[in-house]
Amino acid sequence: MKSIRTILLLLAMSVSLTACGKESVPNNESPPPGMSSTKPEQKTIPSENSNILIAYFSVPEDVDTTGADAVAGASVVVSEGEKLGNTQYVAQLIQQTTGGDLFRIETTQVYPGDHDPLVEQAAKEQDADARPELATQIDNFDQYEIVLLGYPNWWGDMPQPLYTFLEEYDFGAKTMIPFITHGGSGASRTVETISELQPGALIRDNALILSRNDVAASAGEVTDWAEGLHLNRKNEEKRR
Ligand SMILES: Cc1cc2nc3c(=O)[nH]c(=O)nc-3n(C[C@H](O)[C@H](O)[C@H](O)COP(=O)(O)O)c2cc1C
């Protein structure tokens, strides 16, 4: 198993990190510079009447975006002057279309904004099968019937905080719709992993899978995809 994972990891690394133009291979055991242990405030989302939750994890990289709408090959989009992670940007577009409640999955240990320490930290967490502690909580989880779950592909898998999230909440019979951004590997096996972790949930098979190179210009595609889910129609029918 271990050797298969190592081969997959190496394949994912060569696809994604070559595409990024970053070749760093994590091998340093010391804590990465820029890794902070500052605890962000506990955050909960306001309780609204929506039955749609858009939960996402995203780490905008700390790159110079002066005068740019998007930085090719980096995990960042500039939208109306604000620097957003790719998945964060997509989550906001989905929220605008579906009107669901937006929830950012955050960890108590803040990830480094610089690329090399970030990939190093992510690799170490994956090797350790870590469950990073979450700093954000959903108090009113029961009210949601549909969960759109967004995350970047990290080393051919979900970021480890997604494992914490999926193990912390019981999705029961909720409908889950993943949306993934990536640097060339697509969704890898992540959708299958979600259904293994949440066997009771209905995982819709029309996940949105977006290359980071397309994220900045993806508003039309994301909106069409979100409208095509007919989530609002379902809600309107329920309210009648
Ligand atoms: C730690 C790390 C590992 C990554 N590993 C992969 C990978 O294995 N395959 C891939 O296609 N992209 C990989 N990428 C690229 C990200 O999936 C891509 O940049 C994504 O859009 C980042 O989303 P975010 O800005 O919302 O965090 C990796 C990026 C990071 C930071």
Tab-separated table of C-alpha atoms and ligand atoms in Angstrom:
chain	number	residue	atom	x	y	z
A	1	MET	CA	0.000	0.000	0.000
A	2	LYS	CA	2.747	2.334	1.079
A	3	SER	CA	4.667	1.799	-2.167
A	4	ILE	CA	1.544	2.396	-4.288
A	5	ARG	CA	0.934	5.619	-2.419
A	6	THR	CA	4.541	6.662	-2.935
A	7	ILE	CA	4.273	6.004	-6.691
A	8	LEU	CA	0.987	7.926	-6.879
A	9	LEU	CA	2.498	10.747	-4.906
A	10	LEU	CA	5.505	10.934	-7.175
A	11	LEU	CA	3.231	10.943	-10.242
A	12	ALA	CA	1.064	13.676	-8.754
A	13	MET	CA	4.143	15.661	-7.826
A	14	SER	CA	5.592	15.475	-11.302
A	15	VAL	CA	2.295	16.527	-12.911
A	16	SER	CA	1.317	19.266	-10.554
A	17	LEU	CA	4.479	20.775	-9.307
A	18	THR	CA	6.110	20.751	-12.711
A	19	ALA	CA	3.004	22.514	-13.949
A	20	CYS	CA	3.483	25.051	-11.149
A	21	GLY	CA	7.049	25.603	-12.197
A	22	LYS	CA	8.089	24.557	-8.676
A	23	GLU	CA	10.182	21.469	-8.340
A	24	SER	CA	10.778	21.405	-4.634
A	25	VAL	CA	10.502	17.942	-3.155
A	26	PRO	CA	9.647	18.059	0.516
A	27	ASN	CA	12.285	16.308	2.614
A	28	ASN	CA	12.978	18.670	5.455
A	29	GLU	CA	11.813	17.514	8.849
A	30	SER	CA	12.188	20.883	10.584
A	31	PRO	CA	9.072	23.045	10.992
A	32	PRO	CA	8.604	25.038	7.803
A	33	PRO	CA	9.304	28.724	8.007
A	34	GLY	CA	6.143	30.762	7.913
A	35	MET	CA	4.116	28.065	9.691
A	36	SER	CA	2.254	29.876	12.353
A	37	SER	CA	0.508	28.453	15.349
A	38	THR	CA	-1.608	31.532	15.931
A	39	LYS	CA	-5.115	30.479	16.745
A	40	PRO	CA	-7.685	32.237	14.604
A	41	GLU	CA	-10.941	33.161	16.236
A	42	GLN	CA	-13.551	30.448	16.424
A	43	LYS	CA	-15.983	31.237	13.685
A	44	THR	CA	-19.446	30.039	13.024
A	45	ILE	CA	-21.605	30.946	10.091
A	46	PRO	CA	-24.796	32.821	10.689
A	47	SER	CA	-27.822	30.595	10.858
A	48	GLU	CA	-29.980	31.288	7.842
A	49	ASN	CA	-32.879	29.436	6.377
A	50	SER	CA	-30.934	27.983	3.514
A	51	ASN	CA	-30.634	24.233	3.256
A	52	ILE	CA	-27.515	24.620	1.094
A	53	LEU	CA	-24.043	24.768	2.601
A	54	ILE	CA	-20.970	25.660	0.568
A	55	ALA	CA	-17.997	24.497	2.654
A	56	TYR	CA	-14.523	24.988	1.269
A	57	PHE	CA	-10.845	24.857	2.118
A	58	SER	CA	-8.409	27.105	0.295
A	59	VAL	CA	-4.934	28.534	0.901
A	60	PRO	CA	-4.242	31.667	-1.147
A	61	GLU	CA	-0.538	31.839	-1.824
A	62	ASP	CA	1.411	34.914	-0.877
A	63	VAL	CA	2.475	36.117	-4.320
A	64	ASP	CA	2.791	39.575	-5.785
A	65	THR	CA	-0.425	40.253	-7.637
A	66	THR	CA	0.147	43.913	-8.380
A	67	GLY	CA	-1.856	44.869	-11.444
A	68	ALA	CA	-2.844	41.298	-12.208
A	69	ASP	CA	-6.291	39.736	-12.333
A	70	ALA	CA	-4.747	36.324	-12.016
A	71	VAL	CA	-1.279	34.965	-11.567
A	72	ALA	CA	-0.620	32.043	-13.883
A	73	GLY	CA	0.473	28.951	-12.019
A	74	ALA	CA	-0.240	30.292	-8.542
A	75	SER	CA	-3.014	29.487	-6.100
A	76	VAL	CA	-4.473	32.942	-6.129
A	77	VAL	CA	-7.041	35.015	-7.978
A	78	VAL	CA	-7.527	38.734	-7.643
A	79	SER	CA	-11.204	39.582	-7.617
A	80	GLU	CA	-12.264	43.207	-7.150
A	81	GLY	CA	-8.907	44.006	-5.572
A	82	GLU	CA	-9.125	41.138	-3.086
A	83	LYS	CA	-6.681	38.239	-3.135
A	84	LEU	CA	-8.523	34.929	-3.018
A	85	GLY	CA	-7.506	31.293	-3.177
A	86	ASN	CA	-8.662	29.485	-6.305
A	87	THR	CA	-11.162	27.310	-4.470
A	88	GLN	CA	-12.288	30.278	-2.398
A	89	TYR	CA	-13.050	32.234	-5.572
A	90	VAL	CA	-15.033	29.327	-7.025
A	91	ALA	CA	-16.907	28.915	-3.717
A	92	GLN	CA	-17.935	32.569	-3.816
A	93	LEU	CA	-19.222	32.206	-7.372
A	94	ILE	CA	-21.237	29.153	-6.363
A	95	GLN	CA	-22.647	31.054	-3.388
A	96	GLN	CA	-23.750	33.918	-5.648
A	97	THR	CA	-25.632	31.472	-7.868
A	98	THR	CA	-27.133	29.131	-5.290
A	99	GLY	CA	-27.604	31.566	-2.402
A	100	GLY	CA	-26.329	28.950	0.059
A	101	ASP	CA	-24.379	29.620	3.254
A	102	LEU	CA	-20.649	29.970	2.751
A	103	PHE	CA	-18.332	28.311	5.253
A	104	ARG	CA	-14.559	28.335	5.178
A	105	ILE	CA	-12.807	25.343	6.713
A	106	GLU	CA	-9.861	26.770	8.661
A	107	THR	CA	-7.257	25.169	10.859
A	108	THR	CA	-5.880	26.344	14.191
A	109	GLN	CA	-2.405	26.236	12.675
A	110	VAL	CA	-2.338	28.669	9.799
A	111	TYR	CA	-0.692	27.325	6.637
A	112	PRO	CA	2.322	29.153	5.204
A	113	GLY	CA	1.554	31.518	2.351
A	114	ASP	CA	4.829	30.775	0.554
A	115	HIS	CA	4.691	27.914	-1.916
A	116	ASP	CA	7.684	25.811	-0.858
A	117	PRO	CA	6.941	25.680	2.883
A	118	LEU	CA	3.285	25.093	2.029
A	119	VAL	CA	3.962	22.037	-0.146
A	120	GLU	CA	6.411	20.765	2.435
A	121	GLN	CA	3.885	21.113	5.247
A	122	ALA	CA	1.163	19.448	3.177
A	123	ALA	CA	3.423	16.508	2.311
A	124	LYS	CA	4.421	16.005	5.926
A	125	GLU	CA	0.793	16.027	7.020
A	126	GLN	CA	-0.118	13.523	4.323
A	127	ASP	CA	2.762	11.217	5.237
A	128	ALA	CA	1.622	11.317	8.862
A	129	ASP	CA	-2.050	10.876	7.863
A	130	ALA	CA	-2.604	13.894	10.088
A	131	ARG	CA	-5.929	15.341	11.213
A	132	PRO	CA	-5.192	19.056	11.625
A	133	GLU	CA	-7.407	20.677	14.240
A	134	LEU	CA	-10.167	22.840	12.803
A	135	ALA	CA	-10.676	26.398	13.997
A	136	THR	CA	-14.066	26.900	12.417
A	137	GLN	CA	-17.265	25.131	13.323
A	138	ILE	CA	-20.759	24.804	11.944
A	139	ASP	CA	-23.323	25.048	14.724
A	140	ASN	CA	-26.397	24.525	12.601
A	141	PHE	CA	-25.166	21.621	10.486
A	142	ASP	CA	-28.463	19.737	10.720
A	143	GLN	CA	-30.334	22.388	8.744
A	144	TYR	CA	-28.397	21.613	5.571
A	145	GLU	CA	-29.558	18.972	3.143
A	146	ILE	CA	-27.093	19.802	0.381
A	147	VAL	CA	-23.391	20.338	0.962
A	148	LEU	CA	-21.165	21.619	-1.808
A	149	LEU	CA	-17.655	20.736	-0.690
A	150	GLY	CA	-14.682	22.535	-2.232
A	151	TYR	CA	-10.972	21.853	-1.884
A	152	PRO	CA	-7.723	21.929	-3.868
A	153	ASN	CA	-5.976	18.764	-4.953
A	154	TRP	CA	-2.948	18.449	-2.678
A	155	TRP	CA	-0.454	15.750	-3.540
A	156	GLY	CA	-3.044	13.726	-5.418
A	157	ASP	CA	-5.486	13.764	-2.505
A	158	MET	CA	-7.653	16.038	-0.378
A	159	PRO	CA	-5.797	18.340	2.006
A	160	GLN	CA	-5.676	16.628	5.417
A	161	PRO	CA	-8.048	19.189	7.039
A	162	LEU	CA	-10.750	17.771	4.739
A	163	TYR	CA	-10.303	14.419	6.469
A	164	THR	CA	-10.779	16.136	9.829
A	165	PHE	CA	-13.881	17.881	8.504
A	166	LEU	CA	-15.398	14.741	6.992
A	167	GLU	CA	-14.767	12.777	10.179
A	168	GLU	CA	-16.054	15.522	12.483
A	169	TYR	CA	-19.506	15.856	10.972
A	170	ASP	CA	-22.036	13.181	10.181
A	171	PHE	CA	-23.358	13.858	6.716
A	172	GLY	CA	-26.025	11.186	7.183
A	173	ALA	CA	-28.259	11.218	4.137
A	174	LYS	CA	-27.198	14.640	2.912
A	175	THR	CA	-26.456	15.236	-0.742
A	176	MET	CA	-22.836	16.165	-1.346
A	177	ILE	CA	-21.460	17.844	-4.448
A	178	PRO	CA	-17.690	18.258	-4.613
A	179	PHE	CA	-15.857	21.046	-6.422
A	180	ILE	CA	-12.137	20.757	-6.895
A	181	THR	CA	-9.349	22.947	-8.210
A	182	HIS	CA	-6.060	21.441	-9.287
A	183	GLY	CA	-2.806	21.954	-11.156
A	184	GLY	CA	-3.111	19.087	-13.632
A	185	SER	CA	-4.177	15.977	-11.701
A	186	GLY	CA	-7.901	16.658	-11.764
A	187	ALA	CA	-9.767	15.301	-8.737
A	188	SER	CA	-7.514	12.213	-8.369
A	189	ARG	CA	-9.465	9.688	-6.219
A	190	THR	CA	-10.880	12.290	-3.882
A	191	VAL	CA	-14.554	11.881	-4.776
A	192	GLU	CA	-14.327	8.132	-4.097
A	193	THR	CA	-12.590	8.901	-0.797
A	194	ILE	CA	-15.433	11.208	0.235
A	195	SER	CA	-17.968	8.473	-0.377
A	196	GLU	CA	-15.836	6.016	1.603
A	197	LEU	CA	-15.708	8.450	4.531
A	198	GLN	CA	-19.413	9.291	4.300
A	199	PRO	CA	-21.086	6.098	3.050
A	200	GLY	CA	-24.599	7.321	3.925
A	201	ALA	CA	-24.385	10.491	1.877
A	202	LEU	CA	-25.461	10.758	-1.722
A	203	ILE	CA	-22.428	12.006	-3.628
A	204	ARG	CA	-23.579	13.529	-6.897
A	205	ASP	CA	-21.445	12.434	-9.813
A	206	ASN	CA	-21.228	15.819	-11.489
A	207	ALA	CA	-18.396	17.310	-9.450
A	208	LEU	CA	-16.898	20.524	-10.779
A	209	ILE	CA	-13.215	19.956	-11.548
A	210	LEU	CA	-11.311	23.076	-12.557
A	211	SER	CA	-7.690	23.587	-13.474
A	212	ARG	CA	-6.167	26.509	-11.623
A	213	ASN	CA	-5.180	27.928	-15.017
A	214	ASP	CA	-8.872	28.312	-15.838
A	215	VAL	CA	-10.130	29.548	-12.483
A	216	ALA	CA	-9.718	33.290	-13.079
A	217	ALA	CA	-11.846	33.124	-16.233
A	218	SER	CA	-14.270	30.510	-14.932
A	219	ALA	CA	-17.207	32.675	-13.797
A	220	GLY	CA	-19.445	31.611	-16.702
A	221	GLU	CA	-18.587	27.932	-16.381
A	222	VAL	CA	-19.056	27.892	-12.619
A	223	THR	CA	-22.366	29.726	-12.833
A	224	ASP	CA	-23.657	27.378	-15.556
A	225	TRP	CA	-22.594	24.370	-13.506
A	226	ALA	CA	-24.214	25.697	-10.332
A	227	GLU	CA	-27.444	26.560	-12.170
A	228	GLY	CA	-27.408	23.104	-13.763
A	229	LEU	CA	-27.580	21.529	-10.299
A	230	HIS	CA	-31.124	22.984	-9.990
A	231	LEU	CA	-30.678	23.463	-6.270
A	232	ASN	CA	-32.725	26.642	-6.117
A	233	ARG	CA	-35.546	25.051	-8.065
A	234	LYS	CA	-35.610	22.216	-5.558
A	235	ASN	CA	-35.774	24.729	-2.719
A	236	GLU	CA	-38.528	26.719	-4.399
A	237	GLU	CA	-40.550	23.542	-4.949
A	238	LYS	CA	-40.116	22.627	-1.294
A	239	ARG	CA	-41.357	26.027	-0.143
A	240	ARG	CA	-44.581	25.786	-2.175
B	1	LIG	C1	0.574	21.675	-1.150
B	1	LIG	C2	0.119	21.619	-2.572
B	1	LIG	C3	0.082	20.409	-3.225
B	1	LIG	C4	-0.449	20.333	-4.515
B	1	LIG	N1	-0.517	19.121	-5.133
B	1	LIG	C5	-1.138	19.032	-6.329
B	1	LIG	C6	-1.326	17.754	-6.959
B	1	LIG	O1	-0.913	16.714	-6.466
B	1	LIG	N2	-1.965	17.733	-8.151
B	1	LIG	C7	-2.437	18.869	-8.743
B	1	LIG	O2	-3.035	18.793	-9.801
B	1	LIG	N3	-2.255	20.087	-8.167
B	1	LIG	C8	-1.635	20.183	-6.990
B	1	LIG	N4	-1.480	21.413	-6.399
B	1	LIG	C9	-2.047	22.604	-7.049
B	1	LIG	C10	-3.387	23.013	-6.411
B	1	LIG	O3	-4.332	21.961	-6.470
B	1	LIG	C11	-3.988	24.227	-7.129
B	1	LIG	O4	-3.064	25.268	-7.168
B	1	LIG	C12	-5.272	24.682	-6.450
B	1	LIG	O5	-6.003	25.479	-7.343
B	1	LIG	C13	-5.031	25.462	-5.174
B	1	LIG	O6	-6.268	25.893	-4.654
B	1	LIG	P1	-6.391	27.031	-3.545
B	1	LIG	O7	-5.824	28.295	-4.124
B	1	LIG	O8	-7.857	27.161	-3.325
B	1	LIG	O9	-5.679	26.576	-2.328
B	1	LIG	C14	-0.915	21.520	-5.154
B	1	LIG	C15	-0.807	22.746	-4.493
B	1	LIG	C16	-0.302	22.800	-3.213
B	1	LIG	C17	-0.221	24.134	-2.521
